mmCIF file of C-alpha atoms and ligand atoms in Angstrom:
data_model
loop_
_atom_site.group_PDB
_atom_site.id
_atom_site.type_symbol
_atom_site.label_atom_id
_atom_site.label_comp_id
_atom_site.label_asym_id
_atom_site.label_seq_id
_atom_site.Cartn_x
_atom_site.Cartn_y
_atom_site.Cartn_z
ATOM 1 C CA MET A 1 -16.058 -22.231 5.451
ATOM 2 C CA LYS A 2 -16.817 -19.021 4.209
ATOM 3 C CA ILE A 3 -14.610 -17.958 1.498
ATOM 4 C CA ILE A 4 -13.592 -14.030 1.685
ATOM 5 C CA LYS A 5 -12.000 -11.382 -0.232
ATOM 6 C CA GLU A 6 -12.323 -8.670 1.705
ATOM 7 C CA ILE A 7 -12.762 -8.342 5.953
ATOM 8 C CA ASN A 8 -16.422 -7.303 6.593
ATOM 9 C CA GLN A 9 -17.827 -5.897 10.121
ATOM 10 C CA ASP A 10 -18.568 -9.768 11.077
ATOM 11 C CA ILE A 11 -15.487 -10.758 11.210
ATOM 12 C CA LEU A 12 -14.445 -7.618 13.015
ATOM 13 C CA ASN A 13 -17.060 -7.788 15.720
ATOM 14 C CA SER A 14 -15.603 -12.092 16.400
ATOM 15 C CA ASP A 15 -12.911 -13.128 18.080
ATOM 16 C CA ILE A 16 -10.370 -14.486 15.492
ATOM 17 C CA CYS A 17 -7.961 -16.423 15.108
ATOM 18 C CA LEU A 18 -5.204 -16.417 12.146
ATOM 19 C CA ILE A 19 -3.485 -18.343 10.603
ATOM 20 C CA PRO A 20 -1.218 -16.742 7.412
ATOM 21 C CA THR A 21 -0.042 -19.314 4.648
ATOM 22 C CA MET A 22 1.005 -18.722 1.413
ATOM 23 C CA GLY A 23 -1.071 -21.839 0.344
ATOM 24 C CA ALA A 24 0.249 -24.971 -1.316
ATOM 25 C CA LEU A 25 -0.872 -26.739 2.375
ATOM 26 C CA HIS A 26 0.999 -28.904 3.833
ATOM 27 C CA ASN A 27 0.462 -31.275 7.373
ATOM 28 C CA GLY A 28 2.613 -28.545 8.711
ATOM 29 C CA HIS A 29 0.198 -25.590 8.134
ATOM 30 C CA LEU A 30 -2.663 -28.546 9.091
ATOM 31 C CA SER A 31 -0.822 -28.698 12.796
ATOM 32 C CA LEU A 32 -0.992 -24.594 12.802
ATOM 33 C CA ILE A 33 -4.776 -25.265 12.151
ATOM 34 C CA GLU A 34 -5.815 -28.215 14.757
ATOM 35 C CA GLU A 35 -3.903 -25.713 17.391
ATOM 36 C CA GLY A 36 -6.075 -22.760 16.339
ATOM 37 C CA LYS A 37 -9.153 -24.682 16.223
ATOM 38 C CA LYS A 38 -8.761 -25.861 19.840
ATOM 39 C CA LEU A 39 -8.666 -21.961 21.320
ATOM 40 C CA GLY A 40 -12.837 -22.180 20.675
ATOM 41 C CA LEU A 41 -12.102 -18.511 18.554
ATOM 42 C CA LEU A 42 -12.846 -17.825 14.962
ATOM 43 C CA THR A 43 -10.241 -19.478 12.906
ATOM 44 C CA MET A 44 -8.694 -17.768 9.634
ATOM 45 C CA VAL A 45 -6.868 -19.222 7.812
ATOM 46 C CA SER A 46 -5.312 -16.487 4.876
ATOM 47 C CA ILE A 47 -4.084 -17.742 1.631
ATOM 48 C CA PHE A 48 -1.769 -14.424 -0.198
ATOM 49 C CA VAL A 49 1.616 -15.790 -1.806
ATOM 50 C CA ASN A 50 3.322 -12.166 -0.777
ATOM 51 C CA GLU A 51 4.967 -10.705 -3.834
ATOM 52 C CA LYS A 52 7.493 -8.367 -1.539
ATOM 53 C CA GLN A 53 9.031 -11.330 0.468
ATOM 54 C CA PHE A 54 10.577 -12.708 -2.688
ATOM 55 C CA ASN A 55 13.342 -10.707 -3.837
ATOM 56 C CA GLU A 56 13.618 -12.989 -6.916
ATOM 57 C CA GLU A 57 10.801 -12.699 -9.684
ATOM 58 C CA GLU A 58 11.595 -16.354 -10.540
ATOM 59 C CA ASP A 59 10.888 -17.679 -7.122
ATOM 60 C CA PHE A 60 7.533 -15.821 -6.665
ATOM 61 C CA ASN A 61 6.196 -17.077 -9.739
ATOM 62 C CA SER A 62 7.449 -20.295 -9.685
ATOM 63 C CA TYR A 63 6.008 -20.652 -6.189
ATOM 64 C CA PRO A 64 2.987 -23.425 -6.126
ATOM 65 C CA ARG A 65 -0.511 -22.335 -6.103
ATOM 66 C CA PRO A 66 -2.990 -25.393 -6.146
ATOM 67 C CA ILE A 67 -6.112 -23.334 -5.131
ATOM 68 C CA GLU A 68 -8.336 -25.539 -6.053
ATOM 69 C CA ASP A 69 -6.565 -28.431 -3.457
ATOM 70 C CA ASP A 70 -5.943 -26.164 -0.750
ATOM 71 C CA ILE A 71 -10.054 -25.379 -0.653
ATOM 72 C CA LYS A 72 -10.743 -28.921 -0.559
ATOM 73 C CA ILE A 73 -8.290 -29.354 2.448
ATOM 74 C CA LEU A 74 -9.460 -26.278 4.043
ATOM 75 C CA GLN A 75 -13.125 -27.332 3.664
ATOM 76 C CA ASP A 76 -12.761 -30.489 5.476
ATOM 77 C CA LEU A 77 -11.458 -29.119 8.032
ATOM 78 C CA ASN A 78 -14.003 -27.195 8.981
ATOM 79 C CA ILE A 79 -12.215 -23.687 9.528
ATOM 80 C CA ASP A 80 -14.453 -20.970 9.835
ATOM 81 C CA TYR A 81 -13.005 -18.492 7.107
ATOM 82 C CA LEU A 82 -10.529 -18.940 4.049
ATOM 83 C CA PHE A 83 -9.073 -15.079 3.490
ATOM 84 C CA ILE A 84 -7.758 -14.597 -0.709
ATOM 85 C CA PRO A 85 -7.386 -11.212 -0.729
ATOM 86 C CA GLU A 86 -6.208 -9.639 -4.115
ATOM 87 C CA SER A 87 -2.929 -7.762 -4.287
ATOM 88 C CA ASN A 88 -4.714 -4.661 -4.094
ATOM 89 C CA TYR A 89 -6.860 -5.232 -1.172
ATOM 90 C CA ILE A 90 -3.591 -5.878 0.785
ATOM 91 C CA TYR A 91 -1.342 -3.263 -0.627
ATOM 92 C CA SER A 92 -4.478 -1.048 -1.462
ATOM 93 C CA LYS A 93 -3.608 2.776 -2.884
ATOM 94 C CA ASN A 94 0.200 2.466 -1.641
ATOM 95 C CA ASP A 95 -0.308 4.481 1.222
ATOM 96 C CA PHE A 96 0.756 1.009 3.981
ATOM 97 C CA GLU A 97 3.369 0.918 6.163
ATOM 98 C CA ILE A 98 6.942 -0.867 5.148
ATOM 99 C CA ILE A 99 7.919 -2.157 7.977
ATOM 100 C CA ASP A 100 11.113 -2.488 8.793
ATOM 101 C CA SER A 101 12.757 -5.480 9.943
ATOM 102 C CA GLY A 102 16.250 -3.827 11.088
ATOM 103 C CA VAL A 103 19.803 -5.260 11.843
ATOM 104 C CA LEU A 104 18.244 -8.758 12.237
ATOM 105 C CA GLY A 105 16.025 -8.823 9.096
ATOM 106 C CA LYS A 106 18.809 -8.782 7.018
ATOM 107 C CA GLN A 107 21.475 -11.063 8.687
ATOM 108 C CA TYR A 108 21.363 -15.002 8.069
ATOM 109 C CA GLU A 109 18.048 -15.417 5.993
ATOM 110 C CA GLY A 110 17.670 -11.393 5.568
ATOM 111 C CA SER A 111 21.504 -11.685 4.271
ATOM 112 C CA SER A 112 20.866 -13.594 1.128
ATOM 113 C CA ARG A 113 17.149 -12.649 0.579
ATOM 114 C CA PRO A 114 17.737 -8.898 1.043
ATOM 115 C CA GLY A 115 14.128 -6.905 1.881
ATOM 116 C CA HIS A 116 12.528 -10.583 2.504
ATOM 117 C CA PHE A 117 12.120 -9.724 6.127
ATOM 118 C CA ASP A 118 10.778 -6.702 5.960
ATOM 119 C CA GLY A 119 8.046 -8.021 2.945
ATOM 120 C CA VAL A 120 7.183 -10.274 5.563
ATOM 121 C CA LEU A 121 6.403 -8.606 8.299
ATOM 122 C CA THR A 122 4.718 -5.833 6.297
ATOM 123 C CA VAL A 123 1.947 -8.282 4.856
ATOM 124 C CA VAL A 124 1.765 -9.655 8.523
ATOM 125 C CA ASN A 125 1.968 -5.888 9.935
ATOM 126 C CA ARG A 126 -1.284 -5.209 7.101
ATOM 127 C CA LEU A 127 -2.910 -8.697 7.583
ATOM 128 C CA PHE A 128 -3.026 -7.833 11.799
ATOM 129 C CA GLU A 129 -3.901 -4.216 10.794
ATOM 130 C CA LEU A 130 -7.147 -5.438 8.404
ATOM 131 C CA ILE A 131 -8.224 -8.138 10.486
ATOM 132 C CA LYS A 132 -7.484 -7.441 14.074
ATOM 133 C CA PRO A 133 -7.058 -10.823 15.370
ATOM 134 C CA LYS A 134 -6.876 -12.318 19.165
ATOM 135 C CA VAL A 135 -4.618 -14.795 17.936
ATOM 136 C CA ALA A 136 -1.796 -15.336 15.361
ATOM 137 C CA ILE A 137 -0.147 -18.656 15.044
ATOM 138 C CA PHE A 138 3.034 -18.939 13.017
ATOM 139 C CA GLY A 139 5.676 -22.381 12.676
ATOM 140 C CA LYS A 140 9.138 -22.880 14.172
ATOM 141 C CA LYS A 141 9.926 -23.885 11.239
ATOM 142 C CA ASP A 142 10.655 -20.257 10.115
ATOM 143 C CA ALA A 143 12.086 -19.437 13.262
ATOM 144 C CA GLN A 144 13.830 -15.970 12.058
ATOM 145 C CA GLN A 145 10.415 -14.974 10.941
ATOM 146 C CA LEU A 146 8.749 -16.111 14.192
ATOM 147 C CA PHE A 147 11.400 -14.076 16.079
ATOM 148 C CA LEU A 148 10.898 -11.081 13.725
ATOM 149 C CA ILE A 149 7.010 -11.313 14.373
ATOM 150 C CA LYS A 150 7.603 -11.273 17.796
ATOM 151 C CA GLU A 151 9.342 -8.191 18.481
ATOM 152 C CA MET A 152 7.134 -6.612 16.094
ATOM 153 C CA VAL A 153 4.207 -7.144 18.254
ATOM 154 C CA PHE A 154 6.260 -6.448 21.142
ATOM 155 C CA LYS A 155 7.108 -2.653 19.503
ATOM 156 C CA LYS A 156 3.941 -2.153 17.848
ATOM 157 C CA ARG A 157 1.778 -3.316 21.096
ATOM 158 C CA TYR A 158 -0.428 -5.594 19.548
ATOM 159 C CA GLU A 159 -2.657 -7.336 21.982
ATOM 160 C CA ILE A 160 -2.448 -10.474 19.676
ATOM 161 C CA GLU A 161 -0.784 -13.394 21.334
ATOM 162 C CA ILE A 162 1.330 -15.090 19.354
ATOM 163 C CA ILE A 163 1.299 -19.188 19.374
ATOM 164 C CA GLU A 164 4.094 -21.126 18.195
ATOM 165 C CA GLY A 165 3.256 -24.407 16.394
ATOM 166 C CA LYS A 166 6.231 -27.328 16.269
ATOM 167 C CA THR A 167 7.832 -28.038 12.814
ATOM 168 C CA ILE A 168 6.050 -30.934 10.777
ATOM 169 C CA ARG A 169 8.206 -33.346 9.478
ATOM 170 C CA GLU A 170 8.183 -36.104 7.382
ATOM 171 C CA ARG A 171 9.305 -39.494 8.718
ATOM 172 C CA SER A 172 12.898 -39.393 7.144
ATOM 173 C CA GLY A 173 13.214 -35.908 9.270
ATOM 174 C CA LEU A 174 12.982 -33.103 5.827
ATOM 175 C CA ALA A 175 10.948 -30.681 7.573
ATOM 176 C CA LEU A 176 7.628 -30.416 5.471
ATOM 177 C CA SER A 177 7.350 -26.944 3.193
ATOM 178 C CA SER A 178 5.576 -25.846 0.140
ATOM 179 C CA ARG A 179 9.169 -25.419 -1.473
ATOM 180 C CA ASN A 180 9.490 -29.128 -1.439
ATOM 181 C CA LEU A 181 6.730 -30.020 -4.094
ATOM 182 C CA LEU A 182 9.698 -28.197 -6.512
ATOM 183 C CA LEU A 183 12.173 -30.949 -5.460
ATOM 184 C CA THR A 184 12.626 -34.210 -7.317
ATOM 185 C CA ASP A 185 12.365 -37.489 -5.227
ATOM 186 C CA SER A 186 16.238 -37.730 -5.696
ATOM 187 C CA GLY A 187 16.208 -33.972 -4.624
ATOM 188 C CA LYS A 188 13.802 -35.145 -1.446
ATOM 189 C CA GLU A 189 16.142 -37.534 -0.318
ATOM 190 C CA LYS A 190 18.875 -35.059 -0.541
ATOM 191 C CA ALA A 191 16.518 -32.570 1.312
ATOM 192 C CA THR A 192 16.735 -35.353 4.416
ATOM 193 C CA LEU A 193 20.591 -33.941 4.986
ATOM 194 C CA LEU A 194 19.420 -30.471 6.278
ATOM 195 C CA TYR A 195 18.414 -32.047 9.452
ATOM 196 C CA THR A 196 21.119 -34.677 9.501
ATOM 197 C CA ILE A 197 23.398 -31.646 9.754
ATOM 198 C CA LEU A 198 21.145 -30.206 12.184
ATOM 199 C CA LYS A 199 21.226 -33.299 14.652
ATOM 200 C CA GLU A 200 24.787 -33.457 14.284
ATOM 201 C CA VAL A 201 25.572 -29.637 15.038
ATOM 202 C CA LYS A 202 23.625 -29.987 18.028
ATOM 203 C CA LYS A 203 25.330 -32.871 19.174
ATOM 204 C CA GLU A 204 28.745 -32.205 18.502
ATOM 205 C CA PHE A 205 28.158 -28.501 20.182
ATOM 206 C CA ARG A 206 26.458 -30.307 23.388
ATOM 207 C CA ASP A 207 29.810 -32.875 23.647
ATOM 208 C CA ARG A 208 32.497 -30.951 23.476
ATOM 209 C CA ARG A 209 31.355 -27.044 23.117
ATOM 210 C CA GLU A 210 33.026 -26.125 20.438
ATOM 211 C CA LEU A 211 31.773 -23.792 17.350
ATOM 212 C CA TYR A 212 31.406 -26.191 14.617
ATOM 213 C CA ALA A 213 33.179 -24.738 11.317
ATOM 214 C CA PHE A 214 30.482 -23.767 8.616
ATOM 215 C CA GLU A 215 33.611 -25.255 6.280
ATOM 216 C CA VAL A 216 33.677 -28.984 7.930
ATOM 217 C CA PHE A 217 29.728 -29.935 6.936
ATOM 218 C CA SER A 218 30.143 -27.836 3.519
ATOM 219 C CA SER A 219 33.106 -29.954 2.644
ATOM 220 C CA LYS A 220 31.347 -33.316 4.276
ATOM 221 C CA TYR A 221 28.498 -33.019 2.582
ATOM 222 C CA PRO A 222 29.054 -31.816 -0.889
ATOM 223 C CA ASN A 223 25.537 -32.716 -2.474
ATOM 224 C CA ILE A 224 24.065 -29.801 -1.156
ATOM 225 C CA VAL A 225 24.826 -25.947 -1.505
ATOM 226 C CA ILE A 226 24.972 -24.448 2.328
ATOM 227 C CA ASP A 227 24.238 -21.300 2.668
ATOM 228 C CA TYR A 228 24.842 -20.438 6.653
ATOM 229 C CA LEU A 229 24.775 -22.591 9.453
ATOM 230 C CA GLU A 230 24.585 -20.389 12.819
ATOM 231 C CA ILE A 231 24.473 -21.301 16.496
ATOM 232 C CA LEU A 232 22.629 -18.627 18.231
ATOM 233 C CA ASN A 233 20.925 -17.939 21.393
ATOM 234 C CA LEU A 234 17.281 -18.829 20.771
ATOM 235 C CA GLU A 235 16.012 -15.928 22.779
ATOM 236 C CA THR A 236 17.971 -13.041 21.927
ATOM 237 C CA PHE A 237 19.276 -14.411 17.976
ATOM 238 C CA SER A 238 22.238 -13.130 18.821
ATOM 239 C CA LYS A 239 25.628 -15.190 19.169
ATOM 240 C CA PRO A 240 25.903 -16.772 22.066
ATOM 241 C CA THR A 241 28.407 -16.589 25.015
ATOM 242 C CA GLU A 242 29.661 -18.144 28.046
ATOM 243 C CA LYS A 243 26.201 -17.425 29.722
ATOM 244 C CA THR A 244 23.952 -19.136 26.882
ATOM 245 C CA TYR A 245 21.795 -21.340 27.906
ATOM 246 C CA GLU A 246 19.084 -22.576 25.516
ATOM 247 C CA TYR A 247 20.255 -22.252 21.836
ATOM 248 C CA ILE A 248 19.032 -22.464 18.235
ATOM 249 C CA VAL A 249 20.831 -23.920 14.910
ATOM 250 C CA LEU A 250 19.749 -22.107 11.532
ATOM 251 C CA LEU A 251 20.166 -23.578 7.914
ATOM 252 C CA ALA A 252 19.956 -22.507 5.068
ATOM 253 C CA ALA A 253 20.812 -24.721 1.701
ATOM 254 C CA THR A 254 20.147 -24.941 -2.113
ATOM 255 C CA ILE A 255 19.203 -27.942 -3.940
ATOM 256 C CA GLU A 256 18.059 -28.366 -7.346
ATOM 257 C CA GLY A 257 18.024 -25.222 -7.011
ATOM 258 C CA VAL A 258 15.445 -24.798 -4.682
ATOM 259 C CA ARG A 259 15.964 -23.093 -1.458
ATOM 260 C CA LEU A 260 15.119 -24.585 2.063
ATOM 261 C CA VAL A 261 15.291 -23.765 5.869
ATOM 262 C CA ASP A 262 15.270 -25.588 8.647
ATOM 263 C CA ASN A 263 16.146 -25.206 12.299
ATOM 264 C CA ILE A 264 16.892 -27.180 15.687
ATOM 265 C CA GLU A 265 16.777 -25.801 18.889
ATOM 266 C CA PHE A 266 18.498 -27.442 22.022
ATOM 267 C CA LYS A 267 19.401 -26.593 25.750
ATOM 268 C CA LEU A 268 22.634 -27.296 27.515
ATOM 269 C CA GLU A 269 22.405 -30.591 30.044
ATOM 270 C CA GLY A 270 24.060 -29.739 33.350
ATOM 271 C CA ALA A 271 23.574 -25.735 32.859
HETATM 272 P P1 AMP B 301 4.054 -20.317 4.574
HETATM 273 O O1 AMP B 301 3.007 -21.057 3.693
HETATM 274 O O2 AMP B 301 5.611 -21.310 4.168
HETATM 275 O O3 AMP B 301 4.519 -18.796 4.709
HETATM 276 O O4 AMP B 301 3.854 -20.921 5.984
HETATM 277 C C1 AMP B 301 2.884 -20.570 6.939
HETATM 278 C C2 AMP B 301 2.643 -21.005 8.156
HETATM 279 O O5 AMP B 301 2.745 -22.353 8.251
HETATM 280 C C3 AMP B 301 4.318 -20.158 8.535
HETATM 281 O O6 AMP B 301 4.059 -19.837 9.855
HETATM 282 C C4 AMP B 301 4.993 -21.242 8.923
HETATM 283 O O7 AMP B 301 6.459 -21.044 9.441
HETATM 284 C C5 AMP B 301 4.626 -22.694 9.093
HETATM 285 N N1 AMP B 301 5.435 -23.865 8.409
HETATM 286 C C6 AMP B 301 5.663 -24.006 7.275
HETATM 287 N N2 AMP B 301 6.250 -24.844 7.358
HETATM 288 C C7 AMP B 301 6.026 -25.692 8.382
HETATM 289 C C8 AMP B 301 5.949 -27.392 8.931
HETATM 290 N N3 AMP B 301 6.803 -27.868 8.668
HETATM 291 N N4 AMP B 301 5.681 -27.506 10.033
HETATM 292 C C9 AMP B 301 4.618 -26.468 11.182
HETATM 293 N N5 AMP B 301 4.850 -25.393 10.366
HETATM 294 C C10 AMP B 301 5.081 -25.015 9.167
#
């Protein structure tokens, strides 16, 4: 595995499968990497804690950065490149394009974290410009992010195939996340409620087609602070209509001051 800080001509001459991360690697990241390795391209993992997508300085500063552990994990996986750029390489000369994530970028996760998705799209766009990958892999765990990235690729007519990795969970149902490292054991136990709630919403909606009440779940699970709980059309990320067949439920909550997001997809049976 070559550890690089800058992109060179060899890389530009190769067919790269890029897996962008912010490090603190867990099995969710590893499953994306395993997917990538199956493609027969050169596999590149990037680790870059992108300040532009943090709307709170404290959140950026406290984001876990176990870089030595990450390097060991990746060495064992036998990937081709680990790209660990400096911020001034990614955002050189301040003449990079700032991507506007549009209306959807200001809703749901974007409503609570102003500028977050502009920051995400800006860095992903920079990575795409610098590396020119053939394929890039992102997790469905961050479903709104994935949707916005696919939209950006479409709008910019990038010839980059986007592969969607399934969400990897602990046995308890808790979706793996680097932020889980910031939780105590009791916080982690509470955090399992996110998936419990998502499964309940899915069941309620499928059984009764009644739009669940955010307030119902907020009062039923007072141990966690629910930020939003939304059922959307999976295809469009807009509010469902009578004709919607595929759905996604988005949930964000704060536990011990740590912001966690999760989602579940489902289809209406017999529709
Ligand atoms: P992050 O390091 O949090 O920016 O995540 C890097 C990539 O890993 C993103 O595409 C995430 O959607 C994906 N990811 C994060 N958690 C999981 C998970 N539990 N399962 C699968 N993919 C994940």
